[in-house]
Amino acid sequence: MAADSYAQRVDALRAALRRQAAGAAPGVQANPGTPLGLAKRTSNLFRDRAEGAKRRLDLDAFHHVIGVDTAAGTVEVEGLATYEALVDATLPHGVMPAVVPQLKTITVGGAVAGVGIEATSFRQGLVHDSMLSLDVLLPGGDIVTCTPDNEHRDLFYGFPNSYGTLGYALRMVMRTSPVRPYVRVEHSRCGSPREFFDLLARACDGEADFVDGVVFGADTMVLSEGRFVAEAATVSDYTYEHIYYRSLLEKPVDHLTAYGYLWRWDTDWFWCSKNLGAQHPLLRRLYGRARLNSRTYTRLMRLNSRWGLTRRLARWRGLHPESVIQDVDIPIERAAGFLEFLLREIGVLPIWICPIRVPASQRGFTLYPVRAGELYVNFGFWDVVQSPEAHAEGYFNRMIEQEVLRCEGIKSLYSDVYFTRAEFDAAYSMQQYRALKDRYDPGRAMLGLYEKCVGRR
């Protein structure tokens, strides 16, 4: 897509905003005094929201990959473009986005406004660490370009983890990395947390292109190291009959295409497709290859949330369910102890493990303060804890949050959050956030971060 097409879309947006200011914009509903919200057909937020009235702004036109610059190692992309579209646009040029989140439906703007991670993060950091510039639509209707060293550098470093409370990403320039046709993956099995995390730390100091792992149980953990290669005698396909996470226990060495590796988790939503019957061979065939993906599972999850089928079934069985869908980042020296806590107190398995190391030269981002140059471990665990006894709302999630604080870690905000105001303020730099609000949303046209994430609005 040509850059002038982006300029035309910006002009059309400005015209729509002028009409909205005059009270007649077709892309925005509700009264001007209500909070501003983004009208999206899909979302990768995993919390039930008590939605009040909002002025819905439609930015769906901003879904294009504008251009790939292989010489500069960059890609220019609009905020509503999905990573599926971004990967499709970059791979033919022999490059990939530096960090590709696991699910095809995640948008680039969503991964920057939230927190995106994958198996290159031990070398590249998080998605926002690969960002070079950012165009933001501010709540008042202005559009500003933010870079690490211009007059809006405070917003450049403050936008990640702001979840649409400071503005909306219209366009970004992101770093890319070169690829080769195939990925050779070695799966190493470990019998204890200490052995596993020692091996992970060594892998992060080695030559691998990708590092992640899975905890299957207290004595069964697998570390996966991926390396680009030019050739492969045989290539595995995990888009239909075969399930990727099971292969970690079955194949010491595996080969996938570069495309297949980047989306290895999408077919079964890691392993969460089991909750929708999609791992049963007969039901898998009924789903068909075209429906085995995160897009289908997200729709079904939304329907289940609306109808409460899982909750009703659990109560009929005399159980008390609590959704525990979390990603947390823990310093490597605390990782083994945190895993032991999860196994002892929460019991959700499997657990995805992904190391993160923000480059030492990288300035920290305001609202997601991880220490540059230090190795962290992301724990991803997504299931329902079924308890025979009743607990206060958020009992298990609160327990996790307190352990994260004790371990000097940080938690992603895409799902249920129960921190007190004081805990939230300390963990997510709310004093600096309020300064950003004062500059870029002085009229408080958008919700605050605490109100949106903890208040579930």
Coordinates of C-alpha atoms in Angstrom, one line a residue:
M1 CA 0.0 0.0 0.0
A2 CA 1.3 3.5 -0.9
A3 CA 2.0 6.0 1.9
D4 CA -0.3 8.5 0.2
S5 CA -3.2 6.1 0.8
Y6 CA -2.5 6.4 4.5
A7 CA -2.5 10.1 4.2
Q8 CA -5.9 9.9 2.5
R9 CA -7.3 7.8 5.3
V10 CA -6.0 10.3 7.8
D11 CA -7.7 13.1 5.9
A12 CA -11.0 11.1 5.9
L13 CA -10.7 10.5 9.6
R14 CA -10.1 14.2 10.3
A15 CA -13.2 15.0 8.3
A16 CA -15.2 12.5 10.2
L17 CA -14.0 13.9 13.5
R18 CA -15.0 17.4 12.4
R19 CA -18.5 16.1 11.6
Q20 CA -18.6 14.4 14.9
A21 CA -17.6 17.7 16.6
A22 CA -20.6 19.3 14.8
G23 CA -22.8 16.4 16.0
A24 CA -23.2 14.4 12.8
A25 CA -20.4 11.8 12.6
P26 CA -21.5 8.4 11.3
G27 CA -18.5 6.6 12.8
V28 CA -19.2 7.7 16.4
Q29 CA -22.3 6.8 18.4
A30 CA -23.6 8.0 21.8
N31 CA -23.5 11.4 23.4
P32 CA -20.3 13.6 23.3
G33 CA -20.1 13.6 27.2
T34 CA -19.6 9.8 27.4
P35 CA -16.2 8.2 27.3
L36 CA -14.5 7.5 24.0
G37 CA -14.1 3.8 23.0
L38 CA -12.9 1.9 20.0
A39 CA -15.4 0.1 17.8
K40 CA -13.7 -3.3 17.1
R41 CA -15.2 -6.5 15.7
T42 CA -12.7 -8.6 17.6
S43 CA -10.8 -8.3 20.8
N44 CA -8.1 -10.2 22.6
L45 CA -9.0 -8.9 26.0
F46 CA -10.0 -11.7 28.3
R47 CA -12.2 -10.2 31.0
D48 CA -15.9 -9.6 31.2
R49 CA -16.6 -5.9 31.1
A50 CA -19.4 -3.9 32.6
E51 CA -19.9 -1.9 29.5
G52 CA -21.4 1.5 29.9
A53 CA -22.3 4.0 27.2
K54 CA -19.3 5.0 25.0
R55 CA -18.7 7.1 21.9
R56 CA -17.6 4.3 19.5
L57 CA -14.9 5.4 17.1
D58 CA -14.5 3.2 14.0
L59 CA -10.9 3.0 12.8
D60 CA -11.3 -0.2 10.8
A61 CA -10.0 1.6 7.7
F62 CA -6.5 1.6 9.3
H63 CA -5.7 -2.0 8.7
H64 CA -3.1 -1.9 6.0
V65 CA 0.6 -2.8 5.7
I66 CA 1.9 0.3 4.1
G67 CA 5.4 -0.9 3.1
V68 CA 8.4 -3.2 3.8
D69 CA 11.9 -1.7 3.7
T70 CA 14.3 -4.6 3.7
A71 CA 17.4 -2.3 3.5
A72 CA 16.3 -0.4 6.6
G73 CA 15.0 -3.6 8.4
T74 CA 11.6 -1.9 9.0
V75 CA 7.9 -2.3 8.2
E76 CA 5.3 0.5 8.2
V77 CA 1.9 -0.7 9.3
E78 CA -1.4 0.6 10.5
G79 CA -2.8 0.0 13.9
L80 CA -5.8 -2.3 13.0
A81 CA -3.7 -4.6 10.8
T82 CA -3.6 -8.1 12.3
Y83 CA -0.3 -9.9 12.7
E84 CA -1.6 -12.5 10.2
A85 CA -1.7 -9.7 7.6
L86 CA 1.7 -8.4 8.7
V87 CA 3.4 -11.8 8.5
D88 CA 1.8 -12.4 5.1
A89 CA 3.2 -9.1 3.9
T90 CA 6.7 -9.4 5.3
L91 CA 7.7 -13.1 4.7
P92 CA 7.8 -12.8 0.9
H93 CA 10.5 -10.1 1.4
G94 CA 12.5 -12.6 3.5
V95 CA 11.8 -10.9 6.8
M96 CA 9.4 -11.1 9.8
P97 CA 8.3 -8.7 12.5
A98 CA 10.9 -8.7 15.2
V99 CA 8.3 -10.1 17.7
V100 CA 5.2 -11.9 16.4
P101 CA 2.6 -12.6 19.1
Q102 CA 1.1 -16.1 19.1
L103 CA -2.4 -15.4 17.7
K104 CA -3.2 -14.3 14.2
T105 CA -6.0 -12.0 15.2
I106 CA -3.9 -9.8 17.5
T107 CA -3.6 -6.3 15.9
V108 CA -0.3 -4.5 15.8
G109 CA -1.8 -1.5 17.6
G110 CA -3.3 -3.8 20.2
A111 CA 0.0 -5.5 20.8
V112 CA 1.7 -2.0 21.3
A113 CA -1.1 -0.6 23.5
G114 CA -1.1 -3.8 25.4
V115 CA 1.9 -6.1 25.7
G116 CA 3.0 -8.5 23.0
I117 CA 5.5 -11.3 23.5
E118 CA 6.9 -14.4 21.7
A119 CA 9.9 -16.7 21.5
T120 CA 12.2 -14.0 20.0
S121 CA 11.6 -11.8 23.1
F122 CA 14.7 -13.1 24.9
R123 CA 16.6 -11.2 22.2
Q124 CA 14.2 -8.6 20.9
G125 CA 12.2 -7.6 24.0
L126 CA 8.5 -7.1 23.8
V127 CA 6.5 -5.9 20.8
H128 CA 6.8 -2.3 21.8
D129 CA 10.6 -2.6 22.1
S130 CA 10.7 -3.1 18.3
M131 CA 8.7 0.1 17.7
L132 CA 10.6 3.0 16.0
S133 CA 7.8 5.6 15.6
L134 CA 4.1 5.9 16.3
D135 CA 1.2 8.0 15.0
V136 CA -1.4 8.4 17.8
L137 CA -5.0 9.7 17.5
L138 CA -5.4 11.7 20.7
P139 CA -8.8 11.8 22.5
G140 CA -9.3 15.5 21.4
G141 CA -8.9 14.6 17.7
D142 CA -5.3 15.7 17.1
I143 CA -2.9 13.2 15.5
V144 CA 0.7 13.3 16.7
T145 CA 3.8 11.4 15.5
C146 CA 5.9 10.1 18.4
T147 CA 9.5 9.0 18.2
P148 CA 12.1 8.3 20.9
D149 CA 13.6 11.7 20.6
N150 CA 11.0 14.2 19.4
E151 CA 8.7 16.5 21.3
H152 CA 6.2 13.6 21.9
R153 CA 8.8 11.1 23.2
D154 CA 6.9 11.0 26.6
L155 CA 3.9 9.5 24.7
F156 CA 6.2 7.2 22.7
Y157 CA 7.4 5.7 25.9
G158 CA 4.1 6.0 27.7
F159 CA 1.8 4.5 25.1
P160 CA 2.6 0.8 25.6
N161 CA 0.4 -0.8 28.2
S162 CA -2.0 2.2 28.1
Y163 CA -4.9 0.1 26.7
G164 CA -6.6 2.8 24.7
T165 CA -6.7 5.3 27.5
L166 CA -4.2 7.8 26.0
G167 CA -5.2 7.5 22.3
Y168 CA -5.3 5.1 19.5
A169 CA -2.4 3.9 17.3
L170 CA -3.0 4.7 13.6
R171 CA 0.5 3.9 12.2
M172 CA 3.7 2.4 13.4
V173 CA 7.2 1.8 12.0
M174 CA 8.5 -1.5 13.5
R175 CA 11.8 -3.4 13.2
T176 CA 12.0 -6.6 11.2
S177 CA 14.3 -9.6 11.4
P178 CA 15.6 -11.8 8.5
V179 CA 14.2 -15.3 8.1
R180 CA 15.1 -18.5 6.4
P181 CA 12.7 -21.0 4.9
Y182 CA 12.5 -23.4 7.9
V183 CA 12.9 -23.6 11.6
R184 CA 14.7 -26.6 13.3
V185 CA 13.3 -27.0 16.9
E186 CA 15.1 -29.0 19.6
H187 CA 13.0 -30.1 22.6
S188 CA 14.9 -30.8 25.8
R189 CA 13.0 -32.5 28.6
C190 CA 13.7 -31.5 32.2
G191 CA 12.7 -33.1 35.5
S192 CA 12.8 -30.1 37.9
P193 CA 12.2 -26.4 37.9
R194 CA 15.9 -25.6 38.8
E195 CA 17.2 -27.8 35.9
F196 CA 14.6 -26.2 33.5
F197 CA 15.3 -22.6 34.3
D198 CA 19.1 -23.2 34.4
L199 CA 18.8 -24.6 30.9
L200 CA 16.6 -21.7 29.8
A201 CA 19.1 -19.2 31.0
R202 CA 21.9 -20.9 29.1
A203 CA 19.8 -21.1 25.9
C204 CA 19.1 -17.3 26.1
D205 CA 22.9 -16.7 26.1
G206 CA 23.3 -19.1 23.1
E207 CA 22.8 -18.9 19.3
A208 CA 19.1 -19.8 19.1
D209 CA 16.7 -17.6 17.2
F210 CA 13.7 -18.7 19.3
V211 CA 13.4 -19.9 22.9
D212 CA 10.3 -20.9 24.8
G213 CA 9.0 -23.9 26.8
V214 CA 6.1 -25.7 28.4
V215 CA 5.6 -27.0 31.9
F216 CA 3.4 -30.2 31.8
G217 CA 3.8 -31.1 35.5
A218 CA 6.1 -30.8 38.5
D219 CA 8.6 -33.2 37.0
T220 CA 7.9 -32.7 33.3
M221 CA 9.1 -29.6 31.5
V222 CA 10.3 -29.1 28.0
L223 CA 12.5 -26.3 26.7
S224 CA 12.3 -25.6 23.0
E225 CA 15.1 -23.9 21.0
G226 CA 14.4 -22.9 17.4
R227 CA 17.0 -22.0 14.7
F228 CA 16.4 -20.9 11.2
V229 CA 17.7 -23.3 8.6
A230 CA 17.8 -23.3 4.8
E231 CA 16.6 -26.9 4.2
A232 CA 14.5 -29.6 5.9
A233 CA 14.2 -33.2 4.8
T234 CA 10.7 -33.5 6.3
V235 CA 8.4 -30.8 7.7
S236 CA 5.7 -31.2 10.3
D237 CA 2.2 -29.7 9.8
Y238 CA 0.3 -28.6 12.9
T239 CA -2.7 -26.9 11.2
Y240 CA -5.1 -29.9 11.3
E241 CA -4.6 -33.4 12.5
H242 CA -1.5 -33.0 14.6
I243 CA -1.3 -30.9 17.7
Y244 CA 1.9 -28.9 18.3
Y245 CA 2.2 -28.9 22.1
R246 CA 1.9 -32.7 22.2
S247 CA 4.9 -32.9 19.8
L248 CA 7.1 -31.4 22.5
L249 CA 7.0 -34.7 24.4
E250 CA 7.1 -36.9 21.3
K251 CA 9.8 -35.4 19.1
P252 CA 13.3 -34.4 20.3
V253 CA 13.9 -32.6 17.0
D254 CA 11.3 -31.2 14.7
H255 CA 11.2 -29.0 11.5
L256 CA 8.5 -26.5 10.5
T257 CA 8.3 -23.9 7.8
A258 CA 9.0 -20.4 9.0
Y259 CA 5.3 -19.6 8.6
G260 CA 4.2 -22.8 10.4
Y261 CA 6.5 -22.0 13.3
L262 CA 5.2 -18.5 13.8
W263 CA 1.6 -19.8 14.0
R264 CA 2.4 -23.1 15.7
W265 CA 0.2 -22.0 18.7
D266 CA -2.7 -20.5 16.8
T267 CA -4.3 -23.8 15.6
D268 CA -5.1 -25.0 19.1
W269 CA -4.9 -21.7 21.0
F270 CA -1.9 -23.2 22.6
W271 CA -3.9 -26.1 24.3
C272 CA -7.1 -24.3 25.2
S273 CA -8.9 -25.8 22.2
K274 CA -9.4 -28.9 24.4
N275 CA -12.1 -26.9 26.4
L276 CA -14.0 -26.6 23.1
G277 CA -13.7 -30.3 22.2
A278 CA -11.4 -29.5 19.2
Q279 CA -8.7 -32.0 20.3
H280 CA -11.0 -35.0 20.0
P281 CA -10.3 -36.6 16.6
L282 CA -13.9 -36.8 15.5
L283 CA -14.8 -33.2 16.6
R284 CA -11.6 -32.0 15.1
R285 CA -12.7 -33.3 11.7
L286 CA -16.1 -31.7 12.1
Y287 CA -14.4 -28.4 12.9
G288 CA -12.3 -28.7 9.7
R289 CA -8.9 -27.2 9.0
A290 CA -10.4 -23.7 8.3
R291 CA -12.0 -23.4 11.8
L292 CA -9.1 -24.7 13.8
N293 CA -7.7 -21.3 14.9
S294 CA -7.8 -18.6 17.5
R295 CA -10.5 -16.6 15.5
T296 CA -13.0 -19.5 16.0
Y297 CA -12.2 -20.2 19.6
T298 CA -12.5 -16.5 20.5
R299 CA -16.0 -16.3 19.1
L300 CA -17.0 -19.5 21.0
M301 CA -15.4 -18.1 24.2
R302 CA -17.4 -14.9 23.9
L303 CA -20.6 -16.9 23.4
N304 CA -19.8 -19.0 26.5
S305 CA -19.2 -15.9 28.5
R306 CA -22.5 -14.4 27.4
W307 CA -24.5 -17.5 28.1
G308 CA -22.6 -18.7 31.2
L309 CA -22.6 -22.3 30.1
T310 CA -19.3 -23.3 31.8
R311 CA -20.4 -21.6 35.1
R312 CA -23.8 -23.4 35.1
L313 CA -22.2 -26.8 34.4
A314 CA -19.7 -26.3 37.2
R315 CA -22.4 -25.3 39.7
W316 CA -24.5 -28.3 38.6
R317 CA -21.5 -30.4 39.6
G318 CA -21.2 -28.7 42.9
L319 CA -18.0 -26.8 42.0
H320 CA -17.1 -23.1 42.2
P321 CA -15.3 -22.0 39.0
E322 CA -12.9 -19.1 38.7
S323 CA -11.3 -18.1 35.4
V324 CA -7.5 -17.8 35.8
I325 CA -6.2 -16.3 32.5
Q326 CA -2.9 -14.6 33.2
D327 CA 0.5 -13.7 31.8
V328 CA 3.1 -12.6 34.3
D329 CA 6.8 -11.7 34.0
I330 CA 9.1 -12.8 36.8
P331 CA 12.8 -12.2 37.2
I332 CA 14.8 -15.3 36.3
E333 CA 16.2 -15.7 39.8
R334 CA 12.7 -15.9 41.2
A335 CA 11.2 -18.1 38.4
A336 CA 11.7 -21.6 40.0
G337 CA 10.1 -20.4 43.2
F338 CA 7.2 -18.8 41.4
L339 CA 6.6 -22.0 39.4
E340 CA 6.5 -24.0 42.6
F341 CA 3.9 -21.6 43.9
L342 CA 1.7 -22.0 40.8
L343 CA 1.9 -25.8 41.0
R344 CA 1.1 -25.8 44.7
E345 CA -1.6 -23.2 45.0
I346 CA -3.2 -22.9 41.5
G347 CA -2.7 -26.2 39.7
V348 CA -3.4 -24.9 36.2
L349 CA -1.5 -27.0 33.6
P350 CA 0.1 -26.8 31.1
I351 CA 2.0 -23.5 31.6
W352 CA 3.7 -21.6 28.7
I353 CA 7.2 -20.3 29.5
C354 CA 8.7 -17.5 27.4
P355 CA 11.9 -15.6 28.4
I356 CA 12.1 -11.8 27.9
R357 CA 15.1 -9.6 27.9
V358 CA 14.8 -5.9 26.9
P359 CA 18.0 -4.9 25.2
A360 CA 20.4 -3.2 27.6
S361 CA 20.5 -0.1 25.4
Q362 CA 16.8 0.3 25.4
R363 CA 15.2 3.0 27.5
G364 CA 12.4 1.7 29.7
F365 CA 8.7 2.2 28.8
T366 CA 6.8 4.0 31.5
L367 CA 3.8 1.8 32.1
Y368 CA 5.5 -1.6 31.8
P369 CA 8.7 -1.1 33.9
V370 CA 10.9 -4.1 33.3
R371 CA 14.6 -3.6 33.9
A372 CA 16.6 -3.4 30.6
G373 CA 19.3 -6.1 30.2
E374 CA 17.8 -8.4 32.8
L375 CA 16.3 -11.8 32.0
Y376 CA 12.6 -12.3 32.9
V377 CA 10.4 -15.3 32.5
N378 CA 6.8 -15.0 31.2
F379 CA 4.4 -17.5 32.7
G380 CA 1.2 -18.0 30.6
F381 CA -1.6 -20.0 32.2
W382 CA -5.1 -20.0 31.0
D383 CA -7.9 -22.2 32.4
V384 CA -10.6 -22.4 35.0
V385 CA -9.9 -23.4 38.6
Q386 CA -12.7 -25.6 39.8
S387 CA -12.9 -25.5 43.6
P388 CA -15.2 -27.6 45.8
E389 CA -15.5 -24.7 48.3
A390 CA -16.7 -21.2 47.7
H391 CA -14.2 -18.3 47.8
A392 CA -14.5 -14.6 47.6
E393 CA -14.5 -13.2 44.0
G394 CA -11.1 -13.4 42.4
Y395 CA -9.6 -15.5 45.2
F396 CA -7.0 -17.3 43.0
N397 CA -6.2 -14.3 40.8
R398 CA -5.6 -12.1 43.9
M399 CA -3.3 -14.8 45.3
I400 CA -1.3 -14.8 42.0
E401 CA -1.1 -11.0 42.0
Q402 CA 0.3 -10.9 45.5
E403 CA 2.9 -13.5 44.6
V404 CA 3.9 -11.5 41.5
L405 CA 4.4 -8.4 43.7
R406 CA 6.4 -10.4 46.2
C407 CA 8.7 -11.7 43.4
E408 CA 9.2 -8.1 42.0
G409 CA 7.5 -9.1 38.8
I410 CA 4.8 -7.5 36.7
K411 CA 1.5 -8.7 35.2
S412 CA -0.2 -8.1 31.9
L413 CA -3.5 -6.3 32.1
Y414 CA -5.5 -8.0 29.3
S415 CA -7.6 -10.1 31.7
D416 CA -9.0 -9.9 35.2
V417 CA -7.1 -7.5 37.5
Y418 CA -7.8 -7.1 41.3
F419 CA -5.0 -4.9 42.6
T420 CA -5.9 -2.2 45.0
R421 CA -5.5 1.4 43.8
A422 CA -2.2 1.8 45.8
E423 CA -0.8 -1.5 44.5
F424 CA -1.7 -0.6 40.9
D425 CA -0.3 2.9 41.2
A426 CA 3.0 1.5 42.5
A427 CA 3.3 -1.3 39.9
Y428 CA 2.4 0.7 36.8
S429 CA 3.9 4.1 37.4
M430 CA 0.6 5.9 37.8
Q431 CA 2.2 9.2 38.9
Q432 CA 3.9 9.4 35.4
Y433 CA 0.7 8.2 33.8
R434 CA -1.3 11.0 35.3
A435 CA 1.2 13.5 33.8
L436 CA 0.6 11.9 30.4
K437 CA -3.2 12.2 30.9
D438 CA -2.9 15.8 31.8
R439 CA -0.9 16.5 28.6
Y440 CA -2.7 14.3 26.1
D441 CA -6.2 13.8 27.5
P442 CA -6.8 16.8 29.8
G443 CA -10.5 16.6 29.4
R444 CA -10.5 13.0 30.4
A445 CA -12.4 12.0 27.3
M446 CA -11.1 8.4 27.8
L447 CA -11.3 6.2 30.8
G448 CA -8.3 6.0 33.1
L449 CA -6.1 2.9 33.1
Y450 CA -7.2 1.7 36.6
E451 CA -10.9 2.3 35.8
K452 CA -10.6 0.4 32.5
C453 CA -8.5 -2.6 33.8
V454 CA -9.6 -3.0 37.4
G455 CA -13.1 -1.5 36.9
R456 CA -13.6 -3.7 33.8
R457 CA -15.0 -0.9 31.8

